[in-house]
Amino acid sequence: MNDYNKMLIISGPSGAGKSTICKYLVERFPDIYLSISSTTRAKREGETEGKEYFFVSEEEFKRGIANNEFLEWANVHGNYYGTSLVNIQKAIDKDKVILFEIDVQGFNSIKKIYPKAFSAFITTKNIETLRSRLEFRHSESEAIIDKRLKNALKEMQEVSKFEYLVINEDIEESKKALYCIIKSLYYVNSANISFSLTQNWQINIKDV
Ligand code: 5GP
């Protein structure tokens, strides 16, 4: 199943708008599977267990790593984040379009496992815009914002690896761009699809 290709990995600096866009996509495509990660970071105001994340202790997370429960995991800004293997396998079995909102380390890991996964990098046009967005959301301290900005500079180094690049200046435009990318995934060809279509056609030819 490693040639599964109905996947979109969305990465980019924290504060660039990834979560807002993913929320929009899930509303527009109720049948896509948005991977819900586990994390050791503290729950933010307004977040709900099992909706944005599964919030777990460091001990629980490490147990998950030891038991090979994660498709990928990474330490991002000092907290652990990971994608559950079993949920992704279930989504693949149902032939779902799968959406990951993960960092660049996670992107690199998933691309190794599923080289045909598509990827989109969402960012702001410069670091000042990112800083003011992070400050505006008032969810992190100054020290954490600095850490996230440093990490953003690191993530930007990998931008050329992504198939799609969305510079999020206008959130409505960015939502539309990602809508089109997701829509296209419903039409991505695969060996499985084309094989069963060919089979159907052969049966019909015999019937003629
Ligand atoms: P936040 O704390 O702002 O929700 O997320 C911080 C960063 O962790 C974001 O870049 C987000 O995309 C990333 N992230 C969330 N879940 C995962 C995951 O399961 N794996 C990896 N590698 N990164 C994740």
PDB file of C-alpha atoms and ligand atoms in Angstrom:
ATOM      1  CA  MET A   1       0.000   0.000   0.000  1.00  0.00           C
ATOM      2  CA  ASN A   2       3.049   2.270   0.017  1.00  0.00           C
ATOM      3  CA  ASP A   3       2.076   3.654  -3.378  1.00  0.00           C
ATOM      4  CA  TYR A   4      -1.059   5.199  -1.849  1.00  0.00           C
ATOM      5  CA  ASN A   5      -1.375   8.676  -3.332  1.00  0.00           C
ATOM      6  CA  LYS A   6      -4.641  10.202  -2.108  1.00  0.00           C
ATOM      7  CA  MET A   7      -2.776  12.095   0.589  1.00  0.00           C
ATOM      8  CA  LEU A   8      -1.960  15.723   1.136  1.00  0.00           C
ATOM      9  CA  ILE A   9       0.654  16.749   3.666  1.00  0.00           C
ATOM     10  CA  ILE A  10       0.256  20.357   4.747  1.00  0.00           C
ATOM     11  CA  SER A  11       3.250  21.917   6.459  1.00  0.00           C
ATOM     12  CA  GLY A  12       4.539  25.382   7.106  1.00  0.00           C
ATOM     13  CA  PRO A  13       5.404  27.720   9.942  1.00  0.00           C
ATOM     14  CA  SER A  14       3.206  27.808  12.976  1.00  0.00           C
ATOM     15  CA  GLY A  15       0.845  30.779  12.583  1.00  0.00           C
ATOM     16  CA  ALA A  16       0.759  30.725   8.768  1.00  0.00           C
ATOM     17  CA  GLY A  17      -2.883  29.648   8.690  1.00  0.00           C
ATOM     18  CA  LYS A  18      -2.691  25.860   8.259  1.00  0.00           C
ATOM     19  CA  SER A  19      -5.291  25.018  10.911  1.00  0.00           C
ATOM     20  CA  THR A  20      -7.826  27.567   9.631  1.00  0.00           C
ATOM     21  CA  ILE A  21      -7.438  26.167   6.132  1.00  0.00           C
ATOM     22  CA  CYS A  22      -7.713  22.536   7.295  1.00  0.00           C
ATOM     23  CA  LYS A  23     -10.878  23.377   9.233  1.00  0.00           C
ATOM     24  CA  TYR A  24     -12.344  24.897   6.059  1.00  0.00           C
ATOM     25  CA  LEU A  25     -11.383  21.825   4.009  1.00  0.00           C
ATOM     26  CA  VAL A  26     -13.010  19.427   6.454  1.00  0.00           C
ATOM     27  CA  GLU A  27     -16.233  21.467   6.290  1.00  0.00           C
ATOM     28  CA  ARG A  28     -16.190  21.416   2.480  1.00  0.00           C
ATOM     29  CA  PHE A  29     -15.125  17.772   2.107  1.00  0.00           C
ATOM     30  CA  PRO A  30     -16.853  15.921   4.956  1.00  0.00           C
ATOM     31  CA  ASP A  31     -15.600  12.576   3.639  1.00  0.00           C
ATOM     32  CA  ILE A  32     -11.880  13.387   3.830  1.00  0.00           C
ATOM     33  CA  TYR A  33      -9.889  12.016   6.723  1.00  0.00           C
ATOM     34  CA  LEU A  34      -8.044  14.705   8.669  1.00  0.00           C
ATOM     35  CA  SER A  35      -5.395  12.983  10.716  1.00  0.00           C
ATOM     36  CA  ILE A  36      -5.730  13.919  14.390  1.00  0.00           C
ATOM     37  CA  SER A  37      -2.327  13.795  16.033  1.00  0.00           C
ATOM     38  CA  SER A  38      -1.382  13.023  19.581  1.00  0.00           C
ATOM     39  CA  THR A  39       0.619  15.670  21.393  1.00  0.00           C
ATOM     40  CA  THR A  40       2.197  16.346  24.751  1.00  0.00           C
ATOM     41  CA  ARG A  41       1.711  20.115  24.422  1.00  0.00           C
ATOM     42  CA  ALA A  42      -0.764  21.784  26.754  1.00  0.00           C
ATOM     43  CA  LYS A  43      -4.286  22.256  25.474  1.00  0.00           C
ATOM     44  CA  ARG A  44      -4.974  25.846  24.300  1.00  0.00           C
ATOM     45  CA  GLU A  45      -8.122  27.693  25.209  1.00  0.00           C
ATOM     46  CA  GLY A  46     -10.932  26.594  22.878  1.00  0.00           C
ATOM     47  CA  GLU A  47      -9.292  23.269  21.961  1.00  0.00           C
ATOM     48  CA  THR A  48     -11.183  20.020  22.538  1.00  0.00           C
ATOM     49  CA  GLU A  49      -9.751  16.578  23.238  1.00  0.00           C
ATOM     50  CA  GLY A  50      -9.983  14.457  20.072  1.00  0.00           C
ATOM     51  CA  LYS A  51     -10.828  17.385  17.824  1.00  0.00           C
ATOM     52  CA  GLU A  52      -7.594  19.317  17.326  1.00  0.00           C
ATOM     53  CA  TYR A  53      -5.423  16.724  19.076  1.00  0.00           C
ATOM     54  CA  PHE A  54      -5.373  13.832  21.482  1.00  0.00           C
ATOM     55  CA  PHE A  55      -3.639  15.415  24.460  1.00  0.00           C
ATOM     56  CA  VAL A  56      -1.440  12.874  26.204  1.00  0.00           C
ATOM     57  CA  SER A  57       1.273  12.842  28.842  1.00  0.00           C
ATOM     58  CA  GLU A  58       4.917  12.466  27.895  1.00  0.00           C
ATOM     59  CA  GLU A  59       4.885   9.028  29.499  1.00  0.00           C
ATOM     60  CA  GLU A  60       1.935   7.905  27.382  1.00  0.00           C
ATOM     61  CA  PHE A  61       3.524   9.313  24.243  1.00  0.00           C
ATOM     62  CA  LYS A  62       6.797   7.507  24.884  1.00  0.00           C
ATOM     63  CA  ARG A  63       4.877   4.283  25.460  1.00  0.00           C
ATOM     64  CA  GLY A  64       3.256   4.834  22.047  1.00  0.00           C
ATOM     65  CA  ILE A  65       6.687   5.236  20.450  1.00  0.00           C
ATOM     66  CA  ALA A  66       7.954   2.048  22.125  1.00  0.00           C
ATOM     67  CA  ASN A  67       4.880   0.135  20.918  1.00  0.00           C
ATOM     68  CA  ASN A  68       5.316   1.393  17.328  1.00  0.00           C
ATOM     69  CA  GLU A  69       1.921   3.080  17.420  1.00  0.00           C
ATOM     70  CA  PHE A  70       3.023   6.063  15.335  1.00  0.00           C
ATOM     71  CA  LEU A  71       3.398   6.311  11.601  1.00  0.00           C
ATOM     72  CA  GLU A  72       5.689   9.235  12.349  1.00  0.00           C
ATOM     73  CA  TRP A  73       6.434  11.398  15.343  1.00  0.00           C
ATOM     74  CA  ALA A  74       8.614  14.399  16.051  1.00  0.00           C
ATOM     75  CA  ASN A  75       9.635  16.800  18.747  1.00  0.00           C
ATOM     76  CA  VAL A  76       8.394  20.218  17.625  1.00  0.00           C
ATOM     77  CA  HIS A  77       9.151  23.340  19.684  1.00  0.00           C
ATOM     78  CA  GLY A  78       9.921  21.110  22.684  1.00  0.00           C
ATOM     79  CA  ASN A  79       6.712  19.024  22.592  1.00  0.00           C
ATOM     80  CA  TYR A  80       6.031  15.644  21.067  1.00  0.00           C
ATOM     81  CA  TYR A  81       3.574  15.283  18.173  1.00  0.00           C
ATOM     82  CA  GLY A  82       2.723  12.042  16.383  1.00  0.00           C
ATOM     83  CA  THR A  83       0.430  10.488  13.782  1.00  0.00           C
ATOM     84  CA  SER A  84      -1.344   7.299  14.785  1.00  0.00           C
ATOM     85  CA  LEU A  85      -0.562   4.417  12.446  1.00  0.00           C
ATOM     86  CA  VAL A  86      -3.798   2.471  12.918  1.00  0.00           C
ATOM     87  CA  ASN A  87      -6.057   5.412  11.981  1.00  0.00           C
ATOM     88  CA  ILE A  88      -4.162   6.069   8.773  1.00  0.00           C
ATOM     89  CA  GLN A  89      -4.293   2.407   7.839  1.00  0.00           C
ATOM     90  CA  LYS A  90      -8.070   2.436   8.358  1.00  0.00           C
ATOM     91  CA  ALA A  91      -8.407   5.542   6.172  1.00  0.00           C
ATOM     92  CA  ILE A  92      -6.318   3.921   3.438  1.00  0.00           C
ATOM     93  CA  ASP A  93      -8.461   0.779   3.601  1.00  0.00           C
ATOM     94  CA  LYS A  94     -11.521   2.985   3.019  1.00  0.00           C
ATOM     95  CA  ASP A  95      -9.746   4.730   0.111  1.00  0.00           C
ATOM     96  CA  LYS A  96     -10.153   8.114   1.803  1.00  0.00           C
ATOM     97  CA  VAL A  97      -8.421  11.321   0.823  1.00  0.00           C
ATOM     98  CA  ILE A  98      -6.105  11.833   3.805  1.00  0.00           C
ATOM     99  CA  LEU A  99      -5.013  15.210   5.078  1.00  0.00           C
ATOM    100  CA  PHE A 100      -2.022  15.647   7.386  1.00  0.00           C
ATOM    101  CA  GLU A 101      -1.227  18.899   9.122  1.00  0.00           C
ATOM    102  CA  ILE A 102       2.258  18.214  10.390  1.00  0.00           C
ATOM    103  CA  ASP A 103       5.678  19.810  10.590  1.00  0.00           C
ATOM    104  CA  VAL A 104       8.490  19.433   8.061  1.00  0.00           C
ATOM    105  CA  GLN A 105      10.089  16.547   9.984  1.00  0.00           C
ATOM    106  CA  GLY A 106       6.772  14.703   9.754  1.00  0.00           C
ATOM    107  CA  PHE A 107       6.533  15.566   6.059  1.00  0.00           C
ATOM    108  CA  ASN A 108       9.970  14.028   5.449  1.00  0.00           C
ATOM    109  CA  SER A 109       8.990  10.866   7.350  1.00  0.00           C
ATOM    110  CA  ILE A 110       5.655  10.413   5.554  1.00  0.00           C
ATOM    111  CA  LYS A 111       7.262  11.025   2.157  1.00  0.00           C
ATOM    112  CA  LYS A 112       9.705   8.196   2.884  1.00  0.00           C
ATOM    113  CA  ILE A 113       6.823   5.834   3.639  1.00  0.00           C
ATOM    114  CA  TYR A 114       4.382   7.152   1.018  1.00  0.00           C
ATOM    115  CA  PRO A 115       6.538   8.715  -1.715  1.00  0.00           C
ATOM    116  CA  LYS A 116       3.479   9.463  -3.829  1.00  0.00           C
ATOM    117  CA  ALA A 117       1.796  11.598  -1.169  1.00  0.00           C
ATOM    118  CA  PHE A 118       1.195  15.181  -2.316  1.00  0.00           C
ATOM    119  CA  SER A 119       2.393  18.105  -0.255  1.00  0.00           C
ATOM    120  CA  ALA A 120       1.632  21.773   0.210  1.00  0.00           C
ATOM    121  CA  PHE A 121       3.659  24.339   2.102  1.00  0.00           C
ATOM    122  CA  ILE A 122       1.711  27.243   3.552  1.00  0.00           C
ATOM    123  CA  THR A 123       3.577  30.291   4.704  1.00  0.00           C
ATOM    124  CA  THR A 124       3.463  34.056   5.057  1.00  0.00           C
ATOM    125  CA  LYS A 125       5.386  36.345   2.723  1.00  0.00           C
ATOM    126  CA  ASN A 126       7.940  37.214   5.406  1.00  0.00           C
ATOM    127  CA  ILE A 127       8.874  36.668   9.048  1.00  0.00           C
ATOM    128  CA  GLU A 128       7.407  39.998  10.257  1.00  0.00           C
ATOM    129  CA  THR A 129       3.932  38.974   9.087  1.00  0.00           C
ATOM    130  CA  LEU A 130       4.340  35.658  10.846  1.00  0.00           C
ATOM    131  CA  ARG A 131       5.445  37.336  14.080  1.00  0.00           C
ATOM    132  CA  SER A 132       2.480  39.717  14.095  1.00  0.00           C
ATOM    133  CA  ARG A 133       0.065  36.813  13.457  1.00  0.00           C
ATOM    134  CA  LEU A 134       1.543  34.803  16.316  1.00  0.00           C
ATOM    135  CA  GLU A 135       1.375  37.836  18.604  1.00  0.00           C
ATOM    136  CA  PHE A 136      -2.200  38.591  17.555  1.00  0.00           C
ATOM    137  CA  ARG A 137      -3.443  35.158  18.534  1.00  0.00           C
ATOM    138  CA  HIS A 138      -2.291  35.683  22.144  1.00  0.00           C
ATOM    139  CA  SER A 139      -1.996  31.955  22.738  1.00  0.00           C
ATOM    140  CA  GLU A 140       1.754  31.812  23.359  1.00  0.00           C
ATOM    141  CA  SER A 141       4.274  33.649  25.502  1.00  0.00           C
ATOM    142  CA  GLU A 142       6.983  35.835  23.929  1.00  0.00           C
ATOM    143  CA  ALA A 143       9.585  33.089  24.535  1.00  0.00           C
ATOM    144  CA  ILE A 144       7.458  30.475  22.770  1.00  0.00           C
ATOM    145  CA  ILE A 145       6.809  32.863  19.884  1.00  0.00           C
ATOM    146  CA  ASP A 146      10.569  33.328  19.498  1.00  0.00           C
ATOM    147  CA  LYS A 147      11.050  29.565  19.487  1.00  0.00           C
ATOM    148  CA  ARG A 148       8.339  29.192  16.813  1.00  0.00           C
ATOM    149  CA  LEU A 149       9.917  31.925  14.671  1.00  0.00           C
ATOM    150  CA  LYS A 150      13.333  30.251  14.874  1.00  0.00           C
ATOM    151  CA  ASN A 151      11.712  26.998  13.871  1.00  0.00           C
ATOM    152  CA  ALA A 152       9.912  28.776  11.003  1.00  0.00           C
ATOM    153  CA  LEU A 153      13.282  29.884   9.587  1.00  0.00           C
ATOM    154  CA  LYS A 154      14.431  26.265   9.694  1.00  0.00           C
ATOM    155  CA  GLU A 155      11.232  25.003   8.049  1.00  0.00           C
ATOM    156  CA  MET A 156      11.561  27.599   5.268  1.00  0.00           C
ATOM    157  CA  GLN A 157      14.830  25.926   4.246  1.00  0.00           C
ATOM    158  CA  GLU A 158      12.817  22.931   3.040  1.00  0.00           C
ATOM    159  CA  VAL A 159      10.163  24.765   1.050  1.00  0.00           C
ATOM    160  CA  SER A 160      11.503  23.587  -2.326  1.00  0.00           C
ATOM    161  CA  LYS A 161      10.644  19.967  -1.490  1.00  0.00           C
ATOM    162  CA  PHE A 162       6.902  20.652  -1.650  1.00  0.00           C
ATOM    163  CA  GLU A 163       4.734  20.261  -4.747  1.00  0.00           C
ATOM    164  CA  TYR A 164       2.494  23.203  -3.890  1.00  0.00           C
ATOM    165  CA  LEU A 165       3.373  26.515  -2.279  1.00  0.00           C
ATOM    166  CA  VAL A 166       0.708  28.831  -0.900  1.00  0.00           C
ATOM    167  CA  ILE A 167       1.790  32.240   0.358  1.00  0.00           C
ATOM    168  CA  ASN A 168      -1.099  33.055   2.609  1.00  0.00           C
ATOM    169  CA  GLU A 169      -1.719  36.776   2.175  1.00  0.00           C
ATOM    170  CA  ASP A 170      -5.477  36.474   1.751  1.00  0.00           C
ATOM    171  CA  ILE A 171      -7.009  33.649   3.744  1.00  0.00           C
ATOM    172  CA  GLU A 172     -10.050  33.329   1.445  1.00  0.00           C
ATOM    173  CA  GLU A 173      -7.787  32.933  -1.599  1.00  0.00           C
ATOM    174  CA  SER A 174      -5.629  30.412   0.246  1.00  0.00           C
ATOM    175  CA  LYS A 175      -8.692  28.383   1.224  1.00  0.00           C
ATOM    176  CA  LYS A 176      -9.762  28.311  -2.431  1.00  0.00           C
ATOM    177  CA  ALA A 177      -6.289  27.200  -3.528  1.00  0.00           C
ATOM    178  CA  LEU A 178      -6.290  24.303  -1.087  1.00  0.00           C
ATOM    179  CA  TYR A 179      -9.874  23.451  -2.046  1.00  0.00           C
ATOM    180  CA  CYS A 180      -8.722  22.941  -5.655  1.00  0.00           C
ATOM    181  CA  ILE A 181      -5.713  20.872  -4.598  1.00  0.00           C
ATOM    182  CA  ILE A 182      -7.913  18.573  -2.493  1.00  0.00           C
ATOM    183  CA  LYS A 183     -10.498  18.347  -5.257  1.00  0.00           C
ATOM    184  CA  SER A 184      -7.791  17.165  -7.656  1.00  0.00           C
ATOM    185  CA  LEU A 185      -6.872  14.321  -5.292  1.00  0.00           C
ATOM    186  CA  TYR A 186     -10.284  12.745  -5.901  1.00  0.00           C
ATOM    187  CA  TYR A 187      -9.178  12.286  -9.532  1.00  0.00           C
ATOM    188  CA  VAL A 188      -5.637  11.070  -8.961  1.00  0.00           C
ATOM    189  CA  ASN A 189      -5.090   7.858 -10.872  1.00  0.00           C
ATOM    190  CA  SER A 190      -3.642   4.766  -9.230  1.00  0.00           C
ATOM    191  CA  ALA A 191      -2.737   1.238 -10.285  1.00  0.00           C
ATOM    192  CA  ASN A 192      -5.731  -0.080  -8.325  1.00  0.00           C
ATOM    193  CA  ILE A 193      -8.284   2.232  -9.908  1.00  0.00           C
ATOM    194  CA  SER A 194      -7.053   1.842 -13.461  1.00  0.00           C
ATOM    195  CA  PHE A 195      -6.775  -1.945 -13.047  1.00  0.00           C
ATOM    196  CA  SER A 196     -10.384  -2.349 -11.876  1.00  0.00           C
ATOM    197  CA  LEU A 197     -11.602  -0.003 -14.601  1.00  0.00           C
ATOM    198  CA  THR A 198      -9.787  -2.079 -17.212  1.00  0.00           C
ATOM    199  CA  GLN A 199     -11.357  -5.220 -15.745  1.00  0.00           C
ATOM    200  CA  ASN A 200     -14.828  -3.682 -16.095  1.00  0.00           C
ATOM    201  CA  TRP A 201     -14.147  -2.786 -19.680  1.00  0.00           C
ATOM    202  CA  GLN A 202     -12.988  -6.303 -20.509  1.00  0.00           C
ATOM    203  CA  ILE A 203     -16.175  -7.782 -19.070  1.00  0.00           C
ATOM    204  CA  ASN A 204     -18.206  -5.366 -21.187  1.00  0.00           C
ATOM    205  CA  ILE A 205     -16.268  -6.233 -24.341  1.00  0.00           C
ATOM    206  CA  LYS A 206     -17.049  -9.942 -23.816  1.00  0.00           C
ATOM    207  CA  ASP A 207     -20.733  -9.041 -23.460  1.00  0.00           C
ATOM    208  CA  VAL A 208     -20.801  -7.153 -26.765  1.00  0.00           C
TER     209      VAL A 208
HETATM  210  P1  5GP B   1       0.664  23.533  17.288  1.00  0.00           P
HETATM  211  O1  5GP B   1       1.265  23.350  18.640  1.00  0.00           O
HETATM  212  O2  5GP B   1       0.738  24.950  16.817  1.00  0.00           O
HETATM  213  O3  5GP B   1      -0.715  22.958  17.177  1.00  0.00           O
HETATM  214  O4  5GP B   1       1.546  22.681  16.263  1.00  0.00           O
HETATM  215  C1  5GP B   1       2.925  22.855  16.212  1.00  0.00           C
HETATM  216  C2  5GP B   1       3.490  22.170  14.988  1.00  0.00           C
HETATM  217  O5  5GP B   1       3.385  20.751  15.118  1.00  0.00           O
HETATM  218  C3  5GP B   1       2.761  22.522  13.697  1.00  0.00           C
HETATM  219  O6  5GP B   1       3.737  22.785  12.700  1.00  0.00           O
HETATM  220  C4  5GP B   1       1.992  21.282  13.380  1.00  0.00           C
HETATM  221  O7  5GP B   1       1.783  21.137  11.996  1.00  0.00           O
HETATM  222  C5  5GP B   1       2.940  20.213  13.904  1.00  0.00           C
HETATM  223  N1  5GP B   1       2.281  18.920  14.121  1.00  0.00           N
HETATM  224  C6  5GP B   1       1.023  18.688  14.537  1.00  0.00           C
HETATM  225  N2  5GP B   1       0.772  17.383  14.597  1.00  0.00           N
HETATM  226  C7  5GP B   1       1.897  16.752  14.190  1.00  0.00           C
HETATM  227  C8  5GP B   1       2.261  15.369  14.027  1.00  0.00           C
HETATM  228  O8  5GP B   1       1.503  14.441  14.251  1.00  0.00           O
HETATM  229  N3  5GP B   1       3.517  15.137  13.581  1.00  0.00           N
HETATM  230  C9  5GP B   1       4.402  16.111  13.307  1.00  0.00           C
HETATM  231  N4  5GP B   1       5.607  15.764  12.866  1.00  0.00           N
HETATM  232  N5  5GP B   1       4.100  17.413  13.458  1.00  0.00           N
HETATM  233  C10 5GP B   1       2.863  17.729  13.889  1.00  0.00           C
END
